[in-house]
Amino acid sequence: MIAETVCSAVAAAGLGIAAVTAYRRRFLAATRIAAYALVPLGLVLTGVVEWLADTAFSPTAWAGFALLGVAWGLFALTRAVERRRGGTRKERRAAARSARQEAAAPDASAPSLGTAAPRPAARPAAGPRATSSDDFSDIEAILKKHGI
């Protein structure tokens, strides 16, 4: 009952301010103020204010909101776990099957699980190069400069 009275008073005050604004020949602003002033009155007439007042003071409603929060939290938790695992169970099984098929392809030129390591290719002979001590002298100077 008090909420309806307050909303009606706010609407009446807003309409009064809109009338004063229109008297000053600022019709666009007056129309906007009147629109805002009619919102609380519309909420009262539709019953939204009474529903909100009943809900705000109802322990049953707050328990319902708490259960909705718990349900939302569980959905978020399962979604996070699903993302961390990499999708749904069907997606994981399909990925595992394709990984098994790629591991031992029948038309591979070399065995995929061979015991002998491939030999490295022979290095072509290069022209005159600096010795390894010349290569590392610059690096050592930089490291000494930084105290490492």
mmCIF file with all atom_site columns, C-alpha atoms in Angstrom, residues 9-124:
data_model
loop_
_atom_site.group_PDB
_atom_site.id
_atom_site.type_symbol
_atom_site.label_atom_id
_atom_site.label_alt_id
_atom_site.label_comp_id
_atom_site.label_asym_id
_atom_site.label_entity_id
_atom_site.label_seq_id
_atom_site.pdbx_PDB_ins_code
_atom_site.Cartn_x
_atom_site.Cartn_y
_atom_site.Cartn_z
_atom_site.occupancy
_atom_site.B_iso_or_equiv
_atom_site.pdbx_formal_charge
_atom_site.auth_seq_id
_atom_site.auth_comp_id
_atom_site.auth_asym_id
_atom_site.auth_atom_id
_atom_site.pdbx_PDB_model_num
ATOM 1   C CA . ALA A 1 9   ? 3.291  10.713  -5.712  1.00 0.00 ? 9   ALA A CA 1
ATOM 2   C CA . VAL A 1 10  ? 6.452  10.390  -7.810  1.00 0.00 ? 10  VAL A CA 1
ATOM 3   C CA . ALA A 1 11  ? 4.333  10.240  -10.974 1.00 0.00 ? 11  ALA A CA 1
ATOM 4   C CA . ALA A 1 12  ? 2.339  13.328  -9.949  1.00 0.00 ? 12  ALA A CA 1
ATOM 5   C CA . ALA A 1 13  ? 5.521  15.264  -9.125  1.00 0.00 ? 13  ALA A CA 1
ATOM 6   C CA . GLY A 1 14  ? 7.090  14.246  -12.435 1.00 0.00 ? 14  GLY A CA 1
ATOM 7   C CA . LEU A 1 15  ? 4.043  15.367  -14.369 1.00 0.00 ? 15  LEU A CA 1
ATOM 8   C CA . GLY A 1 16  ? 4.146  18.715  -12.523 1.00 0.00 ? 16  GLY A CA 1
ATOM 9   C CA . ILE A 1 17  ? 7.809  19.194  -13.476 1.00 0.00 ? 17  ILE A CA 1
ATOM 10  C CA . ALA A 1 18  ? 6.929  18.267  -17.068 1.00 0.00 ? 18  ALA A CA 1
ATOM 11  C CA . ALA A 1 19  ? 4.189  20.916  -17.079 1.00 0.00 ? 19  ALA A CA 1
ATOM 12  C CA . VAL A 1 20  ? 6.610  23.599  -15.841 1.00 0.00 ? 20  VAL A CA 1
ATOM 13  C CA . THR A 1 21  ? 9.152  22.552  -18.471 1.00 0.00 ? 21  THR A CA 1
ATOM 14  C CA . ALA A 1 22  ? 6.508  22.738  -21.209 1.00 0.00 ? 22  ALA A CA 1
ATOM 15  C CA . TYR A 1 23  ? 5.501  26.218  -19.962 1.00 0.00 ? 23  TYR A CA 1
ATOM 16  C CA . ARG A 1 24  ? 9.127  27.279  -20.617 1.00 0.00 ? 24  ARG A CA 1
ATOM 17  C CA . ARG A 1 25  ? 8.701  26.122  -24.248 1.00 0.00 ? 25  ARG A CA 1
ATOM 18  C CA . ARG A 1 26  ? 11.019 23.110  -23.916 1.00 0.00 ? 26  ARG A CA 1
ATOM 19  C CA . PHE A 1 27  ? 8.547  20.594  -25.296 1.00 0.00 ? 27  PHE A CA 1
ATOM 20  C CA . LEU A 1 28  ? 10.983 17.802  -26.123 1.00 0.00 ? 28  LEU A CA 1
ATOM 21  C CA . ALA A 1 29  ? 12.389 17.778  -22.579 1.00 0.00 ? 29  ALA A CA 1
ATOM 22  C CA . ALA A 1 30  ? 8.872  18.061  -21.120 1.00 0.00 ? 30  ALA A CA 1
ATOM 23  C CA . THR A 1 31  ? 7.709  15.044  -23.124 1.00 0.00 ? 31  THR A CA 1
ATOM 24  C CA . ARG A 1 32  ? 10.698 13.004  -21.946 1.00 0.00 ? 32  ARG A CA 1
ATOM 25  C CA . ILE A 1 33  ? 10.079 13.962  -18.296 1.00 0.00 ? 33  ILE A CA 1
ATOM 26  C CA . ALA A 1 34  ? 6.390  13.024  -18.623 1.00 0.00 ? 34  ALA A CA 1
ATOM 27  C CA . ALA A 1 35  ? 7.370  9.642   -20.058 1.00 0.00 ? 35  ALA A CA 1
ATOM 28  C CA . TYR A 1 36  ? 9.669  8.945   -17.120 1.00 0.00 ? 36  TYR A CA 1
ATOM 29  C CA . ALA A 1 37  ? 6.992  10.124  -14.680 1.00 0.00 ? 37  ALA A CA 1
ATOM 30  C CA . LEU A 1 38  ? 4.378  7.739   -16.066 1.00 0.00 ? 38  LEU A CA 1
ATOM 31  C CA . VAL A 1 39  ? 6.569  4.627   -15.623 1.00 0.00 ? 39  VAL A CA 1
ATOM 32  C CA . PRO A 1 40  ? 6.022  4.226   -11.827 1.00 0.00 ? 40  PRO A CA 1
ATOM 33  C CA . LEU A 1 41  ? 2.277  4.774   -12.245 1.00 0.00 ? 41  LEU A CA 1
ATOM 34  C CA . GLY A 1 42  ? 2.167  2.127   -14.980 1.00 0.00 ? 42  GLY A CA 1
ATOM 35  C CA . LEU A 1 43  ? 4.055  -0.318  -12.756 1.00 0.00 ? 43  LEU A CA 1
ATOM 36  C CA . VAL A 1 44  ? 1.516  0.241   -9.976  1.00 0.00 ? 44  VAL A CA 1
ATOM 37  C CA . LEU A 1 45  ? -1.460 -0.254  -12.270 1.00 0.00 ? 45  LEU A CA 1
ATOM 38  C CA . THR A 1 46  ? -0.067 -3.486  -13.765 1.00 0.00 ? 46  THR A CA 1
ATOM 39  C CA . GLY A 1 47  ? 0.580  -4.992  -10.335 1.00 0.00 ? 47  GLY A CA 1
ATOM 40  C CA . VAL A 1 48  ? 4.352  -5.244  -10.689 1.00 0.00 ? 48  VAL A CA 1
ATOM 41  C CA . VAL A 1 49  ? 4.957  -3.108  -7.601  1.00 0.00 ? 49  VAL A CA 1
ATOM 42  C CA . GLU A 1 50  ? 2.672  -5.292  -5.462  1.00 0.00 ? 50  GLU A CA 1
ATOM 43  C CA . TRP A 1 51  ? 4.383  -8.431  -6.761  1.00 0.00 ? 51  TRP A CA 1
ATOM 44  C CA . LEU A 1 52  ? 7.826  -6.960  -5.994  1.00 0.00 ? 52  LEU A CA 1
ATOM 45  C CA . ALA A 1 53  ? 6.721  -5.941  -2.497  1.00 0.00 ? 53  ALA A CA 1
ATOM 46  C CA . ASP A 1 54  ? 5.322  -9.414  -1.832  1.00 0.00 ? 54  ASP A CA 1
ATOM 47  C CA . THR A 1 55  ? 8.475  -11.017 -3.201  1.00 0.00 ? 55  THR A CA 1
ATOM 48  C CA . ALA A 1 56  ? 10.876 -8.815  -1.250  1.00 0.00 ? 56  ALA A CA 1
ATOM 49  C CA . PHE A 1 57  ? 9.355  -9.785  2.102   1.00 0.00 ? 57  PHE A CA 1
ATOM 50  C CA . SER A 1 58  ? 8.712  -13.458 1.355   1.00 0.00 ? 58  SER A CA 1
ATOM 51  C CA . PRO A 1 59  ? 11.198 -16.018 2.694   1.00 0.00 ? 59  PRO A CA 1
ATOM 52  C CA . THR A 1 60  ? 9.861  -18.565 0.200   1.00 0.00 ? 60  THR A CA 1
ATOM 53  C CA . ALA A 1 61  ? 10.722 -16.258 -2.685  1.00 0.00 ? 61  ALA A CA 1
ATOM 54  C CA . TRP A 1 62  ? 14.245 -15.722 -1.337  1.00 0.00 ? 62  TRP A CA 1
ATOM 55  C CA . ALA A 1 63  ? 14.693 -19.492 -0.992  1.00 0.00 ? 63  ALA A CA 1
ATOM 56  C CA . GLY A 1 64  ? 13.612 -19.816 -4.629  1.00 0.00 ? 64  GLY A CA 1
ATOM 57  C CA . PHE A 1 65  ? 16.157 -17.191 -5.689  1.00 0.00 ? 65  PHE A CA 1
ATOM 58  C CA . ALA A 1 66  ? 18.826 -19.044 -3.703  1.00 0.00 ? 66  ALA A CA 1
ATOM 59  C CA . LEU A 1 67  ? 17.977 -22.318 -5.471  1.00 0.00 ? 67  LEU A CA 1
ATOM 60  C CA . LEU A 1 68  ? 18.119 -20.564 -8.842  1.00 0.00 ? 68  LEU A CA 1
ATOM 61  C CA . GLY A 1 69  ? 21.569 -19.248 -7.904  1.00 0.00 ? 69  GLY A CA 1
ATOM 62  C CA . VAL A 1 70  ? 22.753 -22.726 -6.927  1.00 0.00 ? 70  VAL A CA 1
ATOM 63  C CA . ALA A 1 71  ? 21.434 -24.154 -10.202 1.00 0.00 ? 71  ALA A CA 1
ATOM 64  C CA . TRP A 1 72  ? 23.186 -21.427 -12.187 1.00 0.00 ? 72  TRP A CA 1
ATOM 65  C CA . GLY A 1 73  ? 26.421 -22.111 -10.290 1.00 0.00 ? 73  GLY A CA 1
ATOM 66  C CA . LEU A 1 74  ? 26.198 -25.831 -11.073 1.00 0.00 ? 74  LEU A CA 1
ATOM 67  C CA . PHE A 1 75  ? 25.642 -25.108 -14.765 1.00 0.00 ? 75  PHE A CA 1
ATOM 68  C CA . ALA A 1 76  ? 28.654 -22.786 -14.797 1.00 0.00 ? 76  ALA A CA 1
ATOM 69  C CA . LEU A 1 77  ? 30.790 -25.373 -12.991 1.00 0.00 ? 77  LEU A CA 1
ATOM 70  C CA . THR A 1 78  ? 29.923 -28.164 -15.411 1.00 0.00 ? 78  THR A CA 1
ATOM 71  C CA . ARG A 1 79  ? 30.570 -25.856 -18.359 1.00 0.00 ? 79  ARG A CA 1
ATOM 72  C CA . ALA A 1 80  ? 34.009 -24.930 -16.998 1.00 0.00 ? 80  ALA A CA 1
ATOM 73  C CA . VAL A 1 81  ? 34.930 -28.586 -16.426 1.00 0.00 ? 81  VAL A CA 1
ATOM 74  C CA . GLU A 1 82  ? 33.726 -29.491 -19.915 1.00 0.00 ? 82  GLU A CA 1
ATOM 75  C CA . ARG A 1 83  ? 35.860 -26.772 -21.468 1.00 0.00 ? 83  ARG A CA 1
ATOM 76  C CA . ARG A 1 84  ? 38.877 -27.858 -19.479 1.00 0.00 ? 84  ARG A CA 1
ATOM 77  C CA . ARG A 1 85  ? 38.526 -31.464 -20.586 1.00 0.00 ? 85  ARG A CA 1
ATOM 78  C CA . GLY A 1 86  ? 38.108 -30.490 -24.193 1.00 0.00 ? 86  GLY A CA 1
ATOM 79  C CA . GLY A 1 87  ? 34.458 -30.886 -25.086 1.00 0.00 ? 87  GLY A CA 1
ATOM 80  C CA . THR A 1 88  ? 31.755 -33.450 -24.593 1.00 0.00 ? 88  THR A CA 1
ATOM 81  C CA . ARG A 1 89  ? 32.307 -37.173 -24.200 1.00 0.00 ? 89  ARG A CA 1
ATOM 82  C CA . LYS A 1 90  ? 31.416 -37.832 -27.848 1.00 0.00 ? 90  LYS A CA 1
ATOM 83  C CA . GLU A 1 91  ? 33.940 -35.233 -29.020 1.00 0.00 ? 91  GLU A CA 1
ATOM 84  C CA . ARG A 1 92  ? 36.687 -36.726 -26.841 1.00 0.00 ? 92  ARG A CA 1
ATOM 85  C CA . ARG A 1 93  ? 35.979 -40.252 -28.143 1.00 0.00 ? 93  ARG A CA 1
ATOM 86  C CA . ALA A 1 94  ? 36.051 -39.055 -31.755 1.00 0.00 ? 94  ALA A CA 1
ATOM 87  C CA . ALA A 1 95  ? 39.362 -37.292 -31.152 1.00 0.00 ? 95  ALA A CA 1
ATOM 88  C CA . ALA A 1 96  ? 40.835 -40.419 -29.538 1.00 0.00 ? 96  ALA A CA 1
ATOM 89  C CA . ARG A 1 97  ? 39.736 -42.570 -32.509 1.00 0.00 ? 97  ARG A CA 1
ATOM 90  C CA . SER A 1 98  ? 41.259 -40.191 -35.035 1.00 0.00 ? 98  SER A CA 1
ATOM 91  C CA . ALA A 1 99  ? 44.501 -40.035 -33.002 1.00 0.00 ? 99  ALA A CA 1
ATOM 92  C CA . ARG A 1 100 ? 44.735 -43.850 -33.032 1.00 0.00 ? 100 ARG A CA 1
ATOM 93  C CA . GLN A 1 101 ? 44.193 -43.958 -36.776 1.00 0.00 ? 101 GLN A CA 1
ATOM 94  C CA . GLU A 1 102 ? 46.864 -41.321 -37.422 1.00 0.00 ? 102 GLU A CA 1
ATOM 95  C CA . ALA A 1 103 ? 49.390 -43.049 -35.154 1.00 0.00 ? 103 ALA A CA 1
ATOM 96  C CA . ALA A 1 104 ? 49.785 -46.078 -37.423 1.00 0.00 ? 104 ALA A CA 1
ATOM 97  C CA . ALA A 1 105 ? 48.778 -45.099 -40.921 1.00 0.00 ? 105 ALA A CA 1
ATOM 98  C CA . PRO A 1 106 ? 48.816 -48.143 -43.254 1.00 0.00 ? 106 PRO A CA 1
ATOM 99  C CA . ASP A 1 107 ? 50.369 -46.298 -46.188 1.00 0.00 ? 107 ASP A CA 1
ATOM 100 C CA . ALA A 1 108 ? 53.226 -44.725 -44.257 1.00 0.00 ? 108 ALA A CA 1
ATOM 101 C CA . SER A 1 109 ? 56.647 -45.021 -45.890 1.00 0.00 ? 109 SER A CA 1
ATOM 102 C CA . ALA A 1 110 ? 58.470 -45.629 -42.601 1.00 0.00 ? 110 ALA A CA 1
ATOM 103 C CA . PRO A 1 111 ? 57.197 -47.356 -39.480 1.00 0.00 ? 111 PRO A CA 1
ATOM 104 C CA . SER A 1 112 ? 55.786 -44.864 -37.012 1.00 0.00 ? 112 SER A CA 1
ATOM 105 C CA . LEU A 1 113 ? 57.211 -46.690 -34.004 1.00 0.00 ? 113 LEU A CA 1
ATOM 106 C CA . GLY A 1 114 ? 60.571 -47.723 -35.415 1.00 0.00 ? 114 GLY A CA 1
ATOM 107 C CA . THR A 1 115 ? 63.481 -48.538 -33.074 1.00 0.00 ? 115 THR A CA 1
ATOM 108 C CA . ALA A 1 116 ? 66.275 -47.121 -35.167 1.00 0.00 ? 116 ALA A CA 1
ATOM 109 C CA . ALA A 1 117 ? 66.650 -43.374 -35.146 1.00 0.00 ? 117 ALA A CA 1
ATOM 110 C CA . PRO A 1 118 ? 67.062 -41.711 -38.519 1.00 0.00 ? 118 PRO A CA 1
ATOM 111 C CA . ARG A 1 119 ? 70.609 -40.723 -39.380 1.00 0.00 ? 119 ARG A CA 1
ATOM 112 C CA . PRO A 1 120 ? 71.344 -37.060 -39.566 1.00 0.00 ? 120 PRO A CA 1
ATOM 113 C CA . ALA A 1 121 ? 72.188 -35.743 -43.005 1.00 0.00 ? 121 ALA A CA 1
ATOM 114 C CA . ALA A 1 122 ? 75.858 -35.172 -43.756 1.00 0.00 ? 122 ALA A CA 1
ATOM 115 C CA . ARG A 1 123 ? 76.857 -31.555 -43.313 1.00 0.00 ? 123 ARG A CA 1
ATOM 116 C CA . PRO A 1 124 ? 78.366 -29.955 -46.361 1.00 0.00 ? 124 PRO A CA 1
#
